Amino acid sequence: EFIETADLESPQLRRMVEQYVTPLVDAGADTIVLGSTHYVFLKPLISDLFGPQLTLIETGAAVARQLGRVLEERGLAAPSTSKAVERFWTSGNPKRSKEVISTLLERQVEVEPLPAL
């Protein structure tokens, strides 16, 4: 919920992350896999709290590579000559989603309402 409102610095989020991660570190964890699309945004906070003794592994690039393989295998990949276009849709409030996504990505994006089916 914190990430979905672009709250990456509040004391409440800091306490929550400490409460979840401290027991892992205390039990001997030296590596954490950030397996959710949301968790990558917590990487700076976790690094700040636990320092270099805790290795953080992001999964986004690996997931994107696997998606590329699956799209290619199924004949769904865009031609390599096509120009990439980034689009964002939301089933929620496009204005609020634009603010959140722009904040998280640290650049301005456009967000459209999810097309009706």
Short mmCIF file of C-alpha atoms in Angstrom, two decimals:
data_model
loop_
_atom_site.label_atom_id
_atom_site.label_comp_id
_atom_site.label_asym_id
_atom_site.label_seq_id
_atom_site.Cartn_x
_atom_site.Cartn_y
_atom_site.Cartn_z
CA GLU A 1 0.00 0.00 0.00
CA PHE A 2 2.86 2.40 0.73
CA ILE A 3 4.39 1.86 -2.68
CA GLU A 4 1.05 2.17 -4.45
CA THR A 5 0.76 5.67 -3.01
CA ALA A 6 4.42 6.48 -3.83
CA ASP A 7 5.24 6.68 -0.11
CA LEU A 8 8.83 5.48 -0.05
CA GLU A 9 10.19 7.54 2.84
CA SER A 10 7.66 7.70 5.67
CA PRO A 11 8.60 6.63 9.20
CA GLN A 12 5.73 4.13 9.10
CA LEU A 13 7.15 2.40 6.01
CA ARG A 14 10.62 2.40 7.55
CA ARG A 15 9.29 0.70 10.71
CA MET A 16 7.33 -1.85 8.69
CA VAL A 17 10.35 -2.80 6.55
CA GLU A 18 12.50 -3.09 9.68
CA GLN A 19 9.88 -5.35 11.30
CA TYR A 20 9.81 -7.69 8.28
CA VAL A 21 13.50 -7.75 7.40
CA THR A 22 15.21 -7.69 10.82
CA PRO A 23 14.10 -11.23 11.78
CA LEU A 24 15.45 -12.52 8.45
CA VAL A 25 18.83 -10.85 9.00
CA ASP A 26 18.90 -11.97 12.65
CA ALA A 27 18.29 -15.55 11.46
CA GLY A 28 21.36 -15.31 9.23
CA ALA A 29 19.98 -14.16 5.89
CA ASP A 30 22.61 -12.36 3.85
CA THR A 31 20.63 -12.20 0.59
CA ILE A 32 17.03 -11.23 -0.12
CA VAL A 33 15.33 -11.71 -3.49
CA LEU A 34 13.00 -8.82 -4.28
CA GLY A 35 10.43 -11.01 -6.00
CA SER A 36 7.58 -8.53 -6.36
CA THR A 37 7.29 -5.74 -8.88
CA HIS A 38 6.72 -3.43 -5.92
CA TYR A 39 9.70 -4.48 -3.80
CA VAL A 40 12.33 -3.04 -6.12
CA PHE A 41 11.20 0.40 -4.97
CA LEU A 42 12.18 -0.56 -1.41
CA LYS A 43 15.76 -1.37 -2.37
CA PRO A 44 17.18 2.04 -1.30
CA LEU A 45 15.37 1.86 2.04
CA ILE A 46 16.46 -1.73 2.75
CA SER A 47 20.04 -0.86 1.78
CA ASP A 48 19.94 2.17 4.06
CA LEU A 49 18.62 0.12 6.97
CA PHE A 50 20.82 -2.96 6.62
CA GLY A 51 23.86 -1.80 4.68
CA PRO A 52 26.16 -3.76 2.41
CA GLN A 53 26.03 -6.95 4.50
CA LEU A 54 22.64 -7.68 2.91
CA THR A 55 22.63 -8.45 -0.81
CA LEU A 56 19.43 -7.54 -2.65
CA ILE A 57 18.56 -9.34 -5.88
CA GLU A 58 16.10 -7.76 -8.29
CA THR A 59 14.05 -10.10 -10.49
CA GLY A 60 12.66 -7.62 -13.03
CA ALA A 61 15.31 -8.15 -15.72
CA ALA A 62 15.05 -11.94 -15.47
CA VAL A 63 11.26 -11.81 -15.67
CA ALA A 64 11.45 -9.51 -18.72
CA ARG A 65 13.90 -11.88 -20.46
CA GLN A 66 11.61 -14.85 -19.78
CA LEU A 67 8.62 -12.92 -21.07
CA GLY A 68 10.58 -12.13 -24.24
CA ARG A 69 11.35 -15.84 -24.72
CA VAL A 70 7.71 -16.85 -24.21
CA LEU A 71 6.44 -14.16 -26.60
CA GLU A 72 8.98 -15.26 -29.20
CA GLU A 73 8.11 -18.96 -28.81
CA ARG A 74 4.41 -18.22 -29.25
CA GLY A 75 4.87 -15.87 -32.18
CA LEU A 76 3.61 -12.91 -30.18
CA ALA A 77 6.77 -10.79 -30.07
CA ALA A 78 6.80 -7.48 -31.89
CA PRO A 79 9.09 -7.36 -34.92
CA SER A 80 12.58 -6.22 -33.96
CA THR A 81 12.22 -3.38 -36.45
CA SER A 82 9.19 -1.91 -34.66
CA LYS A 83 9.61 1.14 -32.46
CA ALA A 84 9.00 0.48 -28.77
CA VAL A 85 6.07 2.36 -27.27
CA GLU A 86 5.52 2.61 -23.54
CA ARG A 87 1.90 2.77 -22.40
CA PHE A 88 0.32 2.76 -18.97
CA TRP A 89 -3.30 1.92 -18.21
CA THR A 90 -5.22 1.89 -14.96
CA SER A 91 -8.57 0.66 -13.77
CA GLY A 92 -8.37 3.37 -11.11
CA ASN A 93 -7.99 7.11 -11.26
CA PRO A 94 -5.68 8.00 -14.19
CA LYS A 95 -4.61 11.32 -12.63
CA ARG A 96 -3.61 9.68 -9.34
CA SER A 97 -1.96 6.76 -11.14
CA LYS A 98 0.04 9.21 -13.26
CA GLU A 99 1.30 10.93 -10.10
CA VAL A 100 2.28 7.66 -8.44
CA ILE A 101 3.93 6.05 -11.48
CA SER A 102 5.77 9.26 -12.37
CA THR A 103 7.07 9.50 -8.82
CA LEU A 104 8.15 5.86 -8.69
CA LEU A 105 9.86 5.95 -12.09
CA GLU A 106 11.30 9.41 -11.44
CA ARG A 107 10.03 10.72 -14.80
CA GLN A 108 6.76 11.90 -16.24
CA VAL A 109 4.45 9.31 -17.80
CA GLU A 110 0.98 9.39 -19.28
CA VAL A 111 -1.69 7.06 -17.90
CA GLU A 112 -4.91 6.18 -19.67
CA PRO A 113 -8.08 4.58 -18.35
CA LEU A 114 -8.15 0.85 -18.99
CA PRO A 115 -10.10 0.27 -22.20
CA ALA A 116 -13.52 -1.28 -21.68
CA LEU A 117 -13.83 -4.82 -22.99
#
